[in-house]
């Protein structure tokens, strides 16, 4: 295990030991199709958590605006993302699903929180530094203050559990810092949130070199057909030692073996490890078993998705219901924030109900 993997595993274990979670919030940007990294790092956990906690899941469209976007594409992507979640097993009877921008209190609280945020903290955010490099032509202020809006997403519902992949842990820790600062200065309004990680918080792409990501084109989509999946897996990188079929390899250093860890049975993993070490099997054989197992996970999603695509209006309804359910809670939190900070509550002036 690398040092980084060890520290993530330790954090995940420490998180499990802490006090129980009372409300879960998480979100995803509608910036591309869902992939196995999203599923293994977060979505799988969301599906499990909806049976155990009150959960809120948001399509974070305001965050996606920090990247260049086309209005028609944005509309389609928002619905597409919600559809992908439902296909993956998110059940609107058990949890709340909605679009971030339809609850304006996210943006309102975000402003409040920016006034507590030192510039230096934001300058240190890894995701900002990466994005500033990858979209150098569009380093907007939204990109810089992105983690503050993320902190507002979590705190507006006073959520304390945030199921995310490893790349988002820094943003959740940043949120916790802001919460402590706010509570210390204005009195306790927010619980301290913590990141909840799966056992696969950082899934590598089929290139074996970088984190799986749509923008890097090294991903396997949750909606990929069996054919497309195989076209991506067949040339995927394996242990560099296995140049020829007869060359033995080190499974622990093979990305495909990691995929076995996510999708295969103990017997299949043992077969793959032994076959790799002894050159008893070829990489293609090894990949065929991974493909079979990934397909077994994706097939029910593909089927559910086909059903949803036939009724896109139903998805819009679910999102609308989610917003209706959340608005009172968001307003209540803003009421508490306004009281704590000494800024007026609209309700007091007869303009509207904050509480
Ligand atoms: P986003 O949209 O980039 O990713 C969505 C979720 O998928 C996880 N993830 C991965 N996990 C493991 N391996 C991978 N290769 C991989 N790729 C993506 C991410 O960690 C994430 O959990 N800033 C967030 C969205 C957000 C949010 C929030 C999350 C906005 N507000 C409030 C939690 C709470 C983001 O860009 O995720």
mmCIF file of C-alpha atoms and ligand atoms in Angstrom:
data_model
loop_
_atom_site.group_PDB
_atom_site.id
_atom_site.type_symbol
_atom_site.label_atom_id
_atom_site.label_comp_id
_atom_site.label_asym_id
_atom_site.label_seq_id
_atom_site.Cartn_x
_atom_site.Cartn_y
_atom_site.Cartn_z
ATOM 1 C CA UNK A 1 0.000 0.000 0.000
ATOM 2 C CA UNK A 2 1.394 3.443 -0.893
ATOM 3 C CA UNK A 3 1.750 6.127 1.794
ATOM 4 C CA UNK A 4 -1.193 8.020 0.328
ATOM 5 C CA UNK A 5 -3.394 4.898 0.276
ATOM 6 C CA UNK A 6 -2.453 4.194 3.887
ATOM 7 C CA UNK A 7 -3.386 7.675 5.037
ATOM 8 C CA UNK A 8 -6.740 7.487 3.204
ATOM 9 C CA UNK A 9 -7.430 4.063 4.726
ATOM 10 C CA UNK A 10 -6.575 5.434 8.186
ATOM 11 C CA UNK A 11 -8.856 8.406 7.710
ATOM 12 C CA UNK A 12 -11.667 6.153 6.509
ATOM 13 C CA UNK A 13 -11.243 3.897 9.547
ATOM 14 C CA UNK A 14 -11.136 6.899 11.900
ATOM 15 C CA UNK A 15 -14.330 8.225 10.315
ATOM 16 C CA UNK A 16 -16.178 4.983 11.023
ATOM 17 C CA UNK A 17 -15.277 5.179 14.715
ATOM 18 C CA UNK A 18 -16.624 8.672 15.284
ATOM 19 C CA UNK A 19 -20.101 9.575 16.481
ATOM 20 C CA UNK A 20 -22.985 8.441 14.289
ATOM 21 C CA UNK A 21 -24.001 10.436 11.242
ATOM 22 C CA UNK A 22 -27.353 12.244 11.489
ATOM 23 C CA UNK A 23 -27.733 13.698 7.982
ATOM 24 C CA UNK A 24 -25.862 12.987 4.760
ATOM 25 C CA UNK A 25 -25.220 15.424 1.911
ATOM 26 C CA UNK A 26 -23.262 14.902 -1.272
ATOM 27 C CA UNK A 27 -23.198 16.200 -4.819
ATOM 28 C CA UNK A 28 -21.799 15.678 -8.279
ATOM 29 C CA UNK A 29 -21.135 18.124 -11.058
ATOM 30 C CA UNK A 30 -23.175 17.575 -14.215
ATOM 31 C CA UNK A 31 -20.041 17.872 -16.285
ATOM 32 C CA UNK A 32 -20.022 14.528 -18.049
ATOM 33 C CA UNK A 33 -21.240 10.969 -17.986
ATOM 34 C CA UNK A 34 -20.975 8.943 -14.782
ATOM 35 C CA UNK A 35 -18.113 6.462 -14.649
ATOM 36 C CA UNK A 36 -16.784 3.637 -12.494
ATOM 37 C CA UNK A 37 -14.721 6.108 -10.430
ATOM 38 C CA UNK A 38 -17.895 7.991 -9.443
ATOM 39 C CA UNK A 39 -19.608 4.709 -8.668
ATOM 40 C CA UNK A 40 -16.862 3.085 -6.598
ATOM 41 C CA UNK A 41 -15.732 6.304 -4.887
ATOM 42 C CA UNK A 42 -19.143 7.762 -4.009
ATOM 43 C CA UNK A 43 -22.362 6.631 -5.667
ATOM 44 C CA UNK A 44 -22.163 3.071 -4.329
ATOM 45 C CA UNK A 45 -21.928 4.535 -0.841
ATOM 46 C CA UNK A 46 -24.900 6.837 -1.503
ATOM 47 C CA UNK A 47 -27.032 3.852 -2.476
ATOM 48 C CA UNK A 48 -26.029 2.031 0.715
ATOM 49 C CA UNK A 49 -26.535 5.095 2.918
ATOM 50 C CA UNK A 50 -30.044 5.935 1.748
ATOM 51 C CA UNK A 51 -31.250 2.925 3.783
ATOM 52 C CA UNK A 52 -29.474 4.092 6.939
ATOM 53 C CA UNK A 53 -29.602 7.906 7.112
ATOM 54 C CA UNK A 54 -31.622 10.869 5.882
ATOM 55 C CA UNK A 55 -29.735 11.612 2.654
ATOM 56 C CA UNK A 56 -29.691 14.590 0.297
ATOM 57 C CA UNK A 57 -28.020 14.309 -3.112
ATOM 58 C CA UNK A 58 -27.529 17.298 -5.366
ATOM 59 C CA UNK A 59 -26.744 17.841 -9.030
ATOM 60 C CA UNK A 60 -24.421 20.793 -8.439
ATOM 61 C CA UNK A 61 -25.060 22.895 -11.526
ATOM 62 C CA UNK A 62 -23.692 26.131 -10.002
ATOM 63 C CA UNK A 63 -20.360 24.411 -9.527
ATOM 64 C CA UNK A 64 -20.423 23.214 -13.134
ATOM 65 C CA UNK A 65 -20.749 26.829 -14.316
ATOM 66 C CA UNK A 66 -17.111 27.349 -13.340
ATOM 67 C CA UNK A 67 -16.246 25.369 -16.462
ATOM 68 C CA UNK A 68 -17.331 26.613 -19.853
ATOM 69 C CA UNK A 69 -20.751 25.295 -20.648
ATOM 70 C CA UNK A 70 -23.378 25.464 -23.316
ATOM 71 C CA UNK A 71 -26.956 26.187 -22.025
ATOM 72 C CA UNK A 72 -28.612 23.339 -23.952
ATOM 73 C CA UNK A 73 -25.888 20.953 -22.933
ATOM 74 C CA UNK A 74 -26.255 22.027 -19.312
ATOM 75 C CA UNK A 75 -29.979 21.232 -19.322
ATOM 76 C CA UNK A 76 -29.390 17.823 -20.852
ATOM 77 C CA UNK A 77 -26.538 16.994 -18.508
ATOM 78 C CA UNK A 78 -28.497 17.845 -15.374
ATOM 79 C CA UNK A 79 -31.270 15.423 -16.296
ATOM 80 C CA UNK A 80 -28.772 12.859 -17.513
ATOM 81 C CA UNK A 81 -26.924 12.890 -14.213
ATOM 82 C CA UNK A 82 -30.102 12.451 -12.180
ATOM 83 C CA UNK A 83 -31.090 9.598 -14.493
ATOM 84 C CA UNK A 84 -27.713 7.958 -13.963
ATOM 85 C CA UNK A 85 -28.153 8.092 -10.186
ATOM 86 C CA UNK A 86 -31.626 6.584 -10.348
ATOM 87 C CA UNK A 87 -30.361 3.883 -12.696
ATOM 88 C CA UNK A 88 -27.577 3.116 -10.212
ATOM 89 C CA UNK A 89 -30.089 2.514 -7.430
ATOM 90 C CA UNK A 90 -30.799 5.911 -5.868
ATOM 91 C CA UNK A 91 -34.416 5.739 -4.732
ATOM 92 C CA UNK A 92 -36.335 9.025 -4.356
ATOM 93 C CA UNK A 93 -38.659 7.285 -1.878
ATOM 94 C CA UNK A 94 -35.703 6.858 0.471
ATOM 95 C CA UNK A 95 -33.690 10.044 -0.087
ATOM 96 C CA UNK A 96 -33.931 13.531 -1.582
ATOM 97 C CA UNK A 97 -32.542 14.349 -5.002
ATOM 98 C CA UNK A 98 -32.518 17.895 -6.399
ATOM 99 C CA UNK A 99 -30.663 20.497 -8.467
ATOM 100 C CA UNK A 100 -28.456 22.862 -6.436
ATOM 101 C CA UNK A 101 -29.426 26.148 -8.123
ATOM 102 C CA UNK A 102 -33.132 25.620 -7.379
ATOM 103 C CA UNK A 103 -32.445 26.284 -3.691
ATOM 104 C CA UNK A 104 -31.030 29.834 -3.721
ATOM 105 C CA UNK A 105 -29.911 29.628 -0.091
ATOM 106 C CA UNK A 106 -26.816 27.714 -1.239
ATOM 107 C CA UNK A 107 -25.516 30.844 -2.972
ATOM 108 C CA UNK A 108 -26.636 33.068 -0.088
ATOM 109 C CA UNK A 109 -24.822 31.047 2.560
ATOM 110 C CA UNK A 110 -21.830 30.753 0.274
ATOM 111 C CA UNK A 111 -21.416 34.544 0.353
ATOM 112 C CA UNK A 112 -21.621 34.566 4.139
ATOM 113 C CA UNK A 113 -18.957 31.878 4.344
ATOM 114 C CA UNK A 114 -16.611 33.703 1.965
ATOM 115 C CA UNK A 115 -16.384 36.451 4.571
ATOM 116 C CA UNK A 116 -14.832 33.898 6.946
ATOM 117 C CA UNK A 117 -12.465 32.393 4.386
ATOM 118 C CA UNK A 118 -8.822 33.440 4.222
ATOM 119 C CA UNK A 119 -7.579 33.760 0.609
ATOM 120 C CA UNK A 120 -4.530 31.699 1.540
ATOM 121 C CA UNK A 121 -6.656 28.653 2.379
ATOM 122 C CA UNK A 122 -8.283 28.670 -1.044
ATOM 123 C CA UNK A 123 -4.949 29.168 -2.770
ATOM 124 C CA UNK A 124 -3.809 25.862 -1.280
ATOM 125 C CA UNK A 125 -6.701 23.801 -2.672
ATOM 126 C CA UNK A 126 -5.360 21.073 -4.934
ATOM 127 C CA UNK A 127 -8.420 21.020 -7.183
ATOM 128 C CA UNK A 128 -8.131 24.764 -7.805
ATOM 129 C CA UNK A 129 -4.472 24.426 -8.723
ATOM 130 C CA UNK A 130 -5.233 21.519 -11.079
ATOM 131 C CA UNK A 131 -8.172 23.289 -12.723
ATOM 132 C CA UNK A 132 -6.261 26.551 -13.064
ATOM 133 C CA UNK A 133 -3.688 24.576 -15.054
ATOM 134 C CA UNK A 134 -6.133 22.542 -17.129
ATOM 135 C CA UNK A 135 -8.397 25.487 -18.033
ATOM 136 C CA UNK A 136 -5.807 28.254 -18.031
ATOM 137 C CA UNK A 137 -7.933 30.307 -20.434
ATOM 138 C CA UNK A 138 -10.807 30.465 -17.909
ATOM 139 C CA UNK A 139 -9.514 30.872 -14.343
ATOM 140 C CA UNK A 140 -12.651 32.594 -13.019
ATOM 141 C CA UNK A 141 -13.373 33.735 -9.461
ATOM 142 C CA UNK A 142 -15.986 30.961 -9.163
ATOM 143 C CA UNK A 143 -13.275 28.395 -9.684
ATOM 144 C CA UNK A 144 -11.315 29.979 -6.846
ATOM 145 C CA UNK A 145 -14.214 30.169 -4.383
ATOM 146 C CA UNK A 146 -15.621 26.793 -5.474
ATOM 147 C CA UNK A 147 -14.869 25.095 -2.107
ATOM 148 C CA UNK A 148 -16.839 27.793 -0.260
ATOM 149 C CA UNK A 149 -19.961 26.987 -2.289
ATOM 150 C CA UNK A 150 -19.312 23.322 -1.550
ATOM 151 C CA UNK A 151 -19.120 24.166 2.162
ATOM 152 C CA UNK A 152 -22.453 25.998 1.843
ATOM 153 C CA UNK A 153 -24.011 22.948 0.128
ATOM 154 C CA UNK A 154 -23.186 20.836 3.154
ATOM 155 C CA UNK A 155 -23.902 23.355 5.907
ATOM 156 C CA UNK A 156 -27.194 24.726 4.553
ATOM 157 C CA UNK A 157 -28.723 21.347 5.504
ATOM 158 C CA UNK A 158 -26.576 21.028 8.650
ATOM 159 C CA UNK A 159 -25.311 17.722 7.285
ATOM 160 C CA UNK A 160 -22.554 15.897 9.127
ATOM 161 C CA UNK A 161 -21.745 12.993 6.772
ATOM 162 C CA UNK A 162 -20.339 13.599 3.289
ATOM 163 C CA UNK A 163 -19.773 10.488 1.140
ATOM 164 C CA UNK A 164 -17.134 11.410 -1.455
ATOM 165 C CA UNK A 165 -14.037 10.087 -3.188
ATOM 166 C CA UNK A 166 -10.543 10.906 -1.993
ATOM 167 C CA UNK A 167 -10.137 13.965 -4.235
ATOM 168 C CA UNK A 168 -12.912 15.751 -2.300
ATOM 169 C CA UNK A 169 -11.570 15.092 1.208
ATOM 170 C CA UNK A 170 -9.619 18.355 1.207
ATOM 171 C CA UNK A 171 -12.838 20.277 0.476
ATOM 172 C CA UNK A 172 -14.693 18.546 3.309
ATOM 173 C CA UNK A 173 -11.840 19.284 5.707
ATOM 174 C CA UNK A 174 -11.952 22.897 4.539
ATOM 175 C CA UNK A 175 -15.709 22.896 5.315
ATOM 176 C CA UNK A 176 -15.000 21.619 8.810
ATOM 177 C CA UNK A 177 -12.497 24.449 9.359
ATOM 178 C CA UNK A 178 -15.090 27.007 8.257
ATOM 179 C CA UNK A 179 -17.757 25.477 10.504
ATOM 180 C CA UNK A 180 -15.455 25.664 13.512
ATOM 181 C CA UNK A 181 -14.654 29.265 12.704
ATOM 182 C CA UNK A 182 -18.310 30.216 12.273
ATOM 183 C CA UNK A 183 -19.445 28.431 15.456
ATOM 184 C CA UNK A 184 -16.652 29.996 17.483
ATOM 185 C CA UNK A 185 -17.396 33.503 16.263
ATOM 186 C CA UNK A 186 -21.213 33.461 16.132
ATOM 187 C CA UNK A 187 -22.347 30.539 18.319
ATOM 188 C CA UNK A 188 -23.013 26.961 17.347
ATOM 189 C CA UNK A 189 -25.216 26.731 14.271
ATOM 190 C CA UNK A 190 -23.560 23.925 12.293
ATOM 191 C CA UNK A 191 -22.387 20.392 13.116
ATOM 192 C CA UNK A 192 -18.847 19.521 12.011
ATOM 193 C CA UNK A 193 -19.079 17.416 8.844
ATOM 194 C CA UNK A 194 -16.739 14.604 7.924
ATOM 195 C CA UNK A 195 -15.911 12.780 4.711
ATOM 196 C CA UNK A 196 -17.170 9.201 4.413
ATOM 197 C CA UNK A 197 -14.975 7.147 2.108
ATOM 198 C CA UNK A 198 -15.508 3.805 0.430
ATOM 199 C CA UNK A 199 -12.809 1.134 0.312
ATOM 200 C CA UNK A 200 -12.033 2.401 -3.222
ATOM 201 C CA UNK A 201 -11.678 6.174 -2.760
ATOM 202 C CA UNK A 202 -9.343 6.663 -5.736
ATOM 203 C CA UNK A 203 -9.993 4.569 -8.816
ATOM 204 C CA UNK A 204 -7.405 4.739 -11.568
ATOM 205 C CA UNK A 205 -8.364 5.039 -15.221
ATOM 206 C CA UNK A 206 -7.793 2.371 -17.883
ATOM 207 C CA UNK A 207 -4.485 4.108 -18.682
ATOM 208 C CA UNK A 208 -3.344 2.892 -15.249
ATOM 209 C CA UNK A 209 -1.538 6.218 -14.708
ATOM 210 C CA UNK A 210 -4.118 8.748 -13.622
ATOM 211 C CA UNK A 211 -7.333 8.938 -11.627
ATOM 212 C CA UNK A 212 -10.318 7.815 -13.681
ATOM 213 C CA UNK A 213 -11.966 10.915 -15.097
ATOM 214 C CA UNK A 214 -14.213 11.787 -18.008
ATOM 215 C CA UNK A 215 -12.053 14.734 -18.990
ATOM 216 C CA UNK A 216 -8.975 12.510 -19.291
ATOM 217 C CA UNK A 217 -10.845 10.022 -21.493
ATOM 218 C CA UNK A 218 -9.574 7.088 -19.390
ATOM 219 C CA UNK A 219 -12.966 6.153 -17.978
ATOM 220 C CA UNK A 220 -15.476 3.324 -18.203
ATOM 221 C CA UNK A 221 -18.960 4.836 -18.291
ATOM 222 C CA UNK A 222 -21.795 3.388 -16.207
ATOM 223 C CA UNK A 223 -23.843 3.445 -19.384
ATOM 224 C CA UNK A 224 -21.218 1.832 -21.620
ATOM 225 C CA UNK A 225 -22.439 -1.229 -23.523
ATOM 226 C CA UNK A 226 -20.605 -4.545 -23.117
ATOM 227 C CA UNK A 227 -18.901 -3.871 -26.478
ATOM 228 C CA UNK A 228 -17.695 -0.410 -25.543
ATOM 229 C CA UNK A 229 -16.511 -1.706 -22.173
ATOM 230 C CA UNK A 230 -14.406 -4.377 -23.862
ATOM 231 C CA UNK A 231 -12.993 -1.871 -26.381
ATOM 232 C CA UNK A 232 -11.724 0.132 -23.397
ATOM 233 C CA UNK A 233 -10.527 -2.799 -21.295
ATOM 234 C CA UNK A 234 -8.751 -4.788 -24.035
ATOM 235 C CA UNK A 235 -5.974 -2.197 -24.556
ATOM 236 C CA UNK A 236 -5.929 -1.126 -20.859
ATOM 237 C CA UNK A 237 -2.554 -1.009 -19.193
ATOM 238 C CA UNK A 238 -1.399 -4.013 -17.122
ATOM 239 C CA UNK A 239 1.835 -4.740 -15.242
ATOM 240 C CA UNK A 240 4.682 -3.480 -17.462
ATOM 241 C CA UNK A 241 6.662 -6.680 -16.759
ATOM 242 C CA UNK A 242 4.216 -8.733 -18.829
ATOM 243 C CA UNK A 243 5.559 -7.827 -22.232
ATOM 244 C CA UNK A 244 5.064 -11.345 -23.637
ATOM 245 C CA UNK A 245 2.448 -13.929 -22.634
ATOM 246 C CA UNK A 246 5.227 -15.996 -20.992
ATOM 247 C CA UNK A 247 6.574 -13.133 -18.830
ATOM 248 C CA UNK A 248 5.479 -13.396 -15.165
ATOM 249 C CA UNK A 249 4.037 -10.282 -13.501
ATOM 250 C CA UNK A 250 3.408 -8.718 -10.093
ATOM 251 C CA UNK A 251 -0.394 -8.507 -9.645
ATOM 252 C CA UNK A 252 -0.169 -5.921 -6.868
ATOM 253 C CA UNK A 253 1.341 -3.541 -9.411
ATOM 254 C CA UNK A 254 -1.308 -4.128 -12.040
ATOM 255 C CA UNK A 255 -4.287 -1.805 -12.365
ATOM 256 C CA UNK A 256 -6.454 -4.597 -13.781
ATOM 257 C CA UNK A 257 -5.767 -6.627 -10.655
ATOM 258 C CA UNK A 258 -7.071 -3.632 -8.667
ATOM 259 C CA UNK A 259 -10.268 -3.841 -10.720
ATOM 260 C CA UNK A 260 -10.474 -7.521 -9.708
ATOM 261 C CA UNK A 261 -10.325 -6.240 -6.127
ATOM 262 C CA UNK A 262 -13.439 -4.130 -6.772
ATOM 263 C CA UNK A 263 -15.509 -6.573 -8.794
ATOM 264 C CA UNK A 264 -14.317 -10.191 -8.485
ATOM 265 C CA UNK A 265 -14.832 -12.995 -5.987
ATOM 266 C CA UNK A 266 -12.021 -14.135 -3.670
ATOM 267 C CA UNK A 267 -11.517 -17.248 -5.825
ATOM 268 C CA UNK A 268 -11.249 -15.191 -9.010
ATOM 269 C CA UNK A 269 -8.768 -12.840 -7.362
ATOM 270 C CA UNK A 270 -6.624 -15.780 -6.222
ATOM 271 C CA UNK A 271 -6.794 -17.253 -9.746
ATOM 272 C CA UNK A 272 -5.740 -13.923 -11.289
ATOM 273 C CA UNK A 273 -2.890 -13.372 -8.806
ATOM 274 C CA UNK A 274 -1.473 -16.874 -9.196
ATOM 275 C CA UNK A 275 -1.905 -16.867 -12.982
ATOM 276 C CA UNK A 276 -0.149 -13.506 -13.263
ATOM 277 C CA UNK A 277 2.787 -14.466 -11.036
ATOM 278 C CA UNK A 278 3.359 -17.774 -12.836
ATOM 279 C CA UNK A 279 2.465 -16.493 -16.324
ATOM 280 C CA UNK A 280 -0.134 -19.273 -16.275
ATOM 281 C CA UNK A 281 -2.722 -16.913 -17.758
ATOM 282 C CA UNK A 282 -2.453 -14.049 -20.239
ATOM 283 C CA UNK A 283 -3.573 -10.482 -19.527
ATOM 284 C CA UNK A 284 -6.433 -10.886 -21.981
ATOM 285 C CA UNK A 285 -7.842 -13.854 -20.043
ATOM 286 C CA UNK A 286 -7.493 -11.901 -16.838
ATOM 287 C CA UNK A 287 -9.346 -8.933 -18.355
ATOM 288 C CA UNK A 288 -12.153 -11.123 -19.679
ATOM 289 C CA UNK A 289 -13.078 -12.074 -16.117
ATOM 290 C CA UNK A 290 -12.993 -8.430 -15.010
ATOM 291 C CA UNK A 291 -15.197 -7.494 -17.978
ATOM 292 C CA UNK A 292 -17.696 -10.231 -17.091
ATOM 293 C CA UNK A 293 -17.907 -8.956 -13.507
ATOM 294 C CA UNK A 294 -18.182 -5.279 -14.443
ATOM 295 C CA UNK A 295 -20.934 -6.170 -16.899
ATOM 296 C CA UNK A 296 -22.802 -7.983 -14.134
ATOM 297 C CA UNK A 297 -22.831 -4.703 -12.145
ATOM 298 C CA UNK A 298 -23.640 -2.474 -15.121
ATOM 299 C CA UNK A 299 -26.357 -4.593 -16.728
ATOM 300 C CA UNK A 300 -29.116 -3.806 -14.186
ATOM 301 C CA UNK A 301 -28.135 -0.111 -14.431
ATOM 302 C CA UNK A 302 -28.398 -0.197 -18.235
ATOM 303 C CA UNK A 303 -31.840 -1.780 -17.959
ATOM 304 C CA UNK A 304 -33.133 0.714 -15.388
ATOM 305 C CA UNK A 305 -31.745 3.541 -17.453
ATOM 306 C CA UNK A 306 -33.541 2.399 -20.584
ATOM 307 C CA UNK A 307 -36.785 2.447 -18.563
ATOM 308 C CA UNK A 308 -36.096 5.983 -17.304
ATOM 309 C CA UNK A 309 -35.210 7.300 -20.742
ATOM 310 C CA UNK A 310 -38.708 6.383 -21.828
ATOM 311 C CA UNK A 311 -40.109 8.745 -19.124
ATOM 312 C CA UNK A 312 -37.837 11.798 -18.839
ATOM 313 C CA UNK A 313 -40.695 13.825 -17.330
ATOM 314 C CA UNK A 314 -40.657 11.542 -14.294
ATOM 315 C CA UNK A 315 -37.030 12.508 -13.604
ATOM 316 C CA UNK A 316 -37.923 16.220 -13.743
ATOM 317 C CA UNK A 317 -40.768 15.576 -11.307
ATOM 318 C CA UNK A 318 -38.452 13.821 -8.856
ATOM 319 C CA UNK A 319 -36.028 16.761 -8.966
ATOM 320 C CA UNK A 320 -38.856 19.232 -8.468
ATOM 321 C CA UNK A 321 -40.199 17.288 -5.475
ATOM 322 C CA UNK A 322 -36.714 17.311 -3.990
ATOM 323 C CA UNK A 323 -36.490 21.109 -4.174
ATOM 324 C CA UNK A 324 -39.914 21.530 -2.590
ATOM 325 C CA UNK A 325 -38.920 19.295 0.285
ATOM 326 C CA UNK A 326 -35.613 21.061 0.930
ATOM 327 C CA UNK A 327 -36.560 24.738 0.697
ATOM 328 C CA UNK A 328 -38.007 24.962 4.252
ATOM 329 C CA UNK A 329 -34.899 23.391 5.795
ATOM 330 C CA UNK A 330 -32.577 25.686 3.830
ATOM 331 C CA UNK A 331 -34.630 28.748 4.858
ATOM 332 C CA UNK A 332 -34.584 27.673 8.453
ATOM 333 C CA UNK A 333 -30.802 27.401 8.453
ATOM 334 C CA UNK A 334 -30.452 30.828 6.816
ATOM 335 C CA UNK A 335 -32.775 32.207 9.511
ATOM 336 C CA UNK A 336 -30.468 30.847 12.201
ATOM 337 C CA UNK A 337 -27.410 32.226 10.393
ATOM 338 C CA UNK A 338 -29.010 35.662 10.063
ATOM 339 C CA UNK A 339 -29.931 35.689 13.752
ATOM 340 C CA UNK A 340 -26.458 34.562 14.785
ATOM 341 C CA UNK A 341 -24.739 37.215 12.645
ATOM 342 C CA UNK A 342 -27.069 40.084 13.495
ATOM 343 C CA UNK A 343 -28.408 40.592 9.971
ATOM 344 C CA UNK A 344 -32.179 40.941 9.560
ATOM 345 C CA UNK A 345 -34.527 38.047 9.073
ATOM 346 C CA UNK A 346 -36.913 38.769 6.215
ATOM 347 C CA UNK A 347 -39.787 37.199 8.190
ATOM 348 C CA UNK A 348 -39.527 39.961 10.774
ATOM 349 C CA UNK A 349 -40.270 42.559 8.104
ATOM 350 C CA UNK A 350 -43.241 40.629 6.776
ATOM 351 C CA UNK A 351 -41.430 39.971 3.488
ATOM 352 C CA UNK A 352 -41.312 36.213 3.814
ATOM 353 C CA UNK A 353 -40.867 33.360 6.232
ATOM 354 C CA UNK A 354 -37.336 32.468 7.180
ATOM 355 C CA UNK A 355 -38.304 30.107 9.928
HETATM 356 P P1 LIG B 1 -17.211 15.396 -8.935
HETATM 357 O O1 LIG B 1 -18.448 15.742 -9.678
HETATM 358 O O2 LIG B 1 -15.899 15.662 -9.557
HETATM 359 O O3 LIG B 1 -17.213 13.848 -8.568
HETATM 360 C C1 LIG B 1 -18.314 13.211 -7.993
HETATM 361 C C2 LIG B 1 -17.872 12.190 -6.959
HETATM 362 O O4 LIG B 1 -17.138 11.116 -7.555
HETATM 363 C C3 LIG B 1 -15.889 10.955 -6.879
HETATM 364 N N1 LIG B 1 -14.890 10.532 -7.877
HETATM 365 C C4 LIG B 1 -14.041 9.503 -7.706
HETATM 366 N N2 LIG B 1 -13.871 8.648 -6.682
HETATM 367 C C5 LIG B 1 -12.917 7.697 -6.826
HETATM 368 N N3 LIG B 1 -12.137 7.566 -7.937
HETATM 369 C C6 LIG B 1 -12.287 8.404 -8.983
HETATM 370 N N4 LIG B 1 -11.529 8.250 -10.068
HETATM 371 C C7 LIG B 1 -13.269 9.431 -8.893
HETATM 372 N N5 LIG B 1 -13.665 10.424 -9.735
HETATM 373 C C8 LIG B 1 -14.659 11.088 -9.094
HETATM 374 C C9 LIG B 1 -15.578 12.329 -6.320
HETATM 375 O O5 LIG B 1 -14.673 12.263 -5.254
HETATM 376 C C10 LIG B 1 -16.960 12.791 -5.897
HETATM 377 O O6 LIG B 1 -17.306 12.269 -4.620
HETATM 378 N N6 LIG B 1 -16.824 19.164 -5.732
HETATM 379 C C11 LIG B 1 -17.546 17.932 -5.983
HETATM 380 C C12 LIG B 1 -19.050 18.109 -6.064
HETATM 381 C C13 LIG B 1 -19.670 18.765 -4.866
HETATM 382 C C14 LIG B 1 -19.859 18.179 -3.595
HETATM 383 C C15 LIG B 1 -20.527 19.179 -2.811
HETATM 384 C C16 LIG B 1 -19.543 16.945 -3.036
HETATM 385 C C17 LIG B 1 -20.175 20.025 -4.821
HETATM 386 N N7 LIG B 1 -20.702 20.285 -3.580
HETATM 387 C C18 LIG B 1 -20.856 18.948 -1.484
HETATM 388 C C19 LIG B 1 -19.883 16.731 -1.704
HETATM 389 C C20 LIG B 1 -20.531 17.725 -0.943
HETATM 390 C C21 LIG B 1 -17.061 17.383 -7.312
HETATM 391 O O7 LIG B 1 -16.587 18.091 -8.146
HETATM 392 O O8 LIG B 1 -17.279 16.056 -7.485
#
